[in-house]
Structures are given as C-alpha cells and as structure tokens.
C-alpha cells in the first residue's frame, strides 16, 4: 500500500524542509522529490506542517488505586492520544510486592491488547530480592530495557534509598535506563500525617505536604547514586527550579541524567489549590503544582536542553473518585489527564509564544523520547522509519473541553483553555488513524520491543 504526502513542511531537529513523503507498507520509503510514486494515494499537505508522530514516555492507563481504576484504559487513553497526535507511548508495569517482574509484565501485556497506539512499558521494581537481577535481565532481553522506581509512596510501591543502590547497579550493568519519581517518601508521609492530625484536610494542604525541597533533595540523593552506580536516569515530572539546578549541574559534569516535565507544570501554579474542594481536587497530582518562578525555570530548562522531553503522566480520575478525599486530602487519588492535550498545549504555550522553535517542539514531543528509550524506528521523518506522522495545522483553533475530548474522564483540568495549532490528520504505520477528530476504528497498536537507547 502506497501513500504520498505532497508538499508538507517537514519539521524535525536540524532538518526542516518542504518535501514529499512516500510511504510504502507502513514505512517511509522516500523523502524528497520522488522517483516512483505511481499508484499511491495522494494527500495534499500544502499549508500543513509534518511532524513525526508524538511519543509520550510517561502514561498510566488503567491504574488501580483504592478509589478504583484511573478513568482511562488502553482503549480510551490511546484514542485520546491519537486525537492529539501521539501515536506511541510508554506505560508502566507495576508488580505487587513479591510478584516477579516478568509475571506482572505478562499480565500488563494482556491489558493493553485493545490499544490503538503503539506502546511499550517501563517496569517497576517495588522491592529487592535475590532473583531481581535475573528478572531485570529477562525484561531487557524481552525488549523492555527501561525501569522506573518511586522514591515516594513508600507504603505501596515506593522503595528506600538503600534498595535503590543494588537496583541501579544491576540496571547499569545490564545496559538499561531507570526512570525515577523523585520525592522524599518519608518526609512527605510525615508531613501528610501532621497536616491531617491538625485538622488540615483540604486539597490546599496537598502542595504544603510535598514542598519543593522534598523533590530537590530526592533529586540530589538520586544523583549521588548515579555517581556511584553510573546508572542512566530519566527524572520524570520535574516541577521545581531547585531540582533543575541539581540536574543541570549533573549533566554539565557528564552524568547520564535526563529530565522530563509535564504540561500541567508549565501552565498552572499552586494557586489552583485555593478554592473549594470540587475546584481544587482535580489538580491533586504528585508532585503538586508549584510557584510562578518554577514555571519560568521549567521553560528556561526546556529552551536550554536541561529538560529533554515533555511527557504527560496521564492518569486522570473522575470527580466522584477525587471525592474519596473530601474529608482527607491524602485519600484523593493522585493524577491528571493530558495525553490528548500535550502537543496542542506545548505548541500553543511554547511555539506560538516564541519560547521554543518548531524543531525543539518536535524533539520534546517525539525525537528525544525515541532516542532515550530505544524506539529506533520512531521520532524521525526519514527513509526506513515507521510512517507515524502528524499533519499539523498551525491555524486550528480549539477551546479545550471534556465535552469534546476523547478521554473517558468526566472533566479536564484544561477546560476552557484556548489553543491555536493542532493535528489535522494523524497517520500511523502508513494508515490514516485520525482525520477531522474522528478515530479510525480499524487502527491496531502494537507492542514495541526495544533495545537500550544508550
Ligand atoms: O499524581 C500522579 N503523578 N499520579 C500518577 C502516579 C505517579 O505518581 O506517577
Ligand atoms: Zn507517573
């Protein structure tokens, strides 16, 4: 099957040009002035930009919590992803303590069978045991070379610093990569308990129980462990200026430290926690929203490459689930959505405002994640790559609303936000998977087996 995309402005790091793209059997066959496009279906992309399909490296679909599963499963979450231009994402395998990584991986693979996007998983060691090195090696051999640990949530999936060391050494020796949720778990737990015991139960106390230093001190501790183990780390959802200082220093000294932030940290401040429960509980995520000065520092870090990627941490919960914490903010399930809005928001807030170039936008939304996480056939519009493309309309206007997005969640934290620029058409594996906001129901995602990106 042949598809010819004519006259689009191809945007990718270091190589923006107007050219035709020929797709044959799901892959990009040629980019340029084409020799043999006979028999191809032609799509005219004049006035549109062509970006590689978005890659979201941080997604939690169908996440179990005490308030029930998160609002999006693989079906609805991937539908929302495609609508926003994201054709691939990396979710998580989170075993029960004591359960082997590979058993949990097999169960998670079955849960993802109705996914419209291409997908992979970061695998989370949640405890240490003698067999863990063999399990880590088996995950890598099966095509899952990235892992994630949580320094927060010590009661459930988090791990203590003394356990991080052997895990990081094992992953470093095996050639893997470790994503890390950096918050000082014990400090946060103590603060949460203290606020609740004083009767401070509203979401206003959520950011106060997870102050900026609990993130930056965790980042500092992690970087000390990187210095000892040489394990490459990808620090997820960085939210503070202080954390960025540690990250930048480590990067400048040549350490393998990568950083991600999320759209919500680039748009909202902790003012969102002022108001009544129904207004504020939707913004309960961890780490929490920060100060205006942190927002500015994040944009600077995006521009100067301290931050490599923008992921979503997509994990929305319905309002009735958030209501579980009406009398105790610590019972509000943590997480917000954004998989559909990520690229539109970054384009509008970043490119339209002049903070980042089109090429940097593509790096942040696609190319960097492909490189860091070993998605070698993705993130670029070159011959041989998977034909995952967005035909982007820089003049497309939208007011974001839960009423017309594709997530199953009953609300959006971005309700009413106006954006200029968005996908006109999305192509995955050479097939049109989204056109004029309608998802092609015959789309099938595939599991991406990866080799280490390093
Ligand atoms: O609040 C958040 N981030 N929820 C999702 C789970 C996690 O911590 O990554
Ligand atoms: Zn997350």
PDB file of N, CA and C in Angstrom, residues 11 19 57 132 291 325 340 361 368:
ATOM      1  N   UNK A  11       9.097  18.990   9.606  1.00  0.00           N
ATOM      2  CA  UNK A  11       9.832  19.594  10.721  1.00  0.00           C
ATOM      3  C   UNK A  11      10.454  18.487  11.552  1.00  0.00           C
ATOM      4  N   UNK A  19       8.959  19.092   1.434  1.00  0.00           N
ATOM      5  CA  UNK A  19       9.251  17.935   0.575  1.00  0.00           C
ATOM      6  C   UNK A  19       8.066  16.972   0.572  1.00  0.00           C
ATOM      7  N   UNK A  57       6.346   9.491  26.776  1.00  0.00           N
ATOM      8  CA  UNK A  57       7.115   8.497  27.520  1.00  0.00           C
ATOM      9  C   UNK A  57       6.605   8.227  28.935  1.00  0.00           C
ATOM     10  N   UNK A 132      15.997 -10.641  41.641  1.00  0.00           N
ATOM     11  CA  UNK A 132      15.677  -9.429  40.866  1.00  0.00           C
ATOM     12  C   UNK A 132      16.647  -9.180  39.697  1.00  0.00           C
ATOM     13  N   UNK A 291       5.237  27.204  42.093  1.00  0.00           N
ATOM     14  CA  UNK A 291       5.174  28.673  42.036  1.00  0.00           C
ATOM     15  C   UNK A 291       5.399  29.170  40.603  1.00  0.00           C
ATOM     16  N   UNK A 325     -11.581  11.812  48.790  1.00  0.00           N
ATOM     17  CA  UNK A 325     -10.754  12.554  49.734  1.00  0.00           C
ATOM     18  C   UNK A 325     -11.432  13.804  50.271  1.00  0.00           C
ATOM     19  N   UNK A 340      -4.167  13.821  25.347  1.00  0.00           N
ATOM     20  CA  UNK A 340      -4.718  14.407  24.116  1.00  0.00           C
ATOM     21  C   UNK A 340      -4.262  15.856  23.958  1.00  0.00           C
ATOM     22  N   UNK A 361      10.172  21.773  19.490  1.00  0.00           N
ATOM     23  CA  UNK A 361       8.870  21.172  19.816  1.00  0.00           C
ATOM     24  C   UNK A 361       8.859  19.692  19.435  1.00  0.00           C
ATOM     25  N   UNK A 368      13.259  13.019  21.202  1.00  0.00           N
ATOM     26  CA  UNK A 368      14.089  12.738  22.388  1.00  0.00           C
ATOM     27  C   UNK A 368      13.647  11.448  23.065  1.00  0.00           C
TER      28      UNK A 368
END
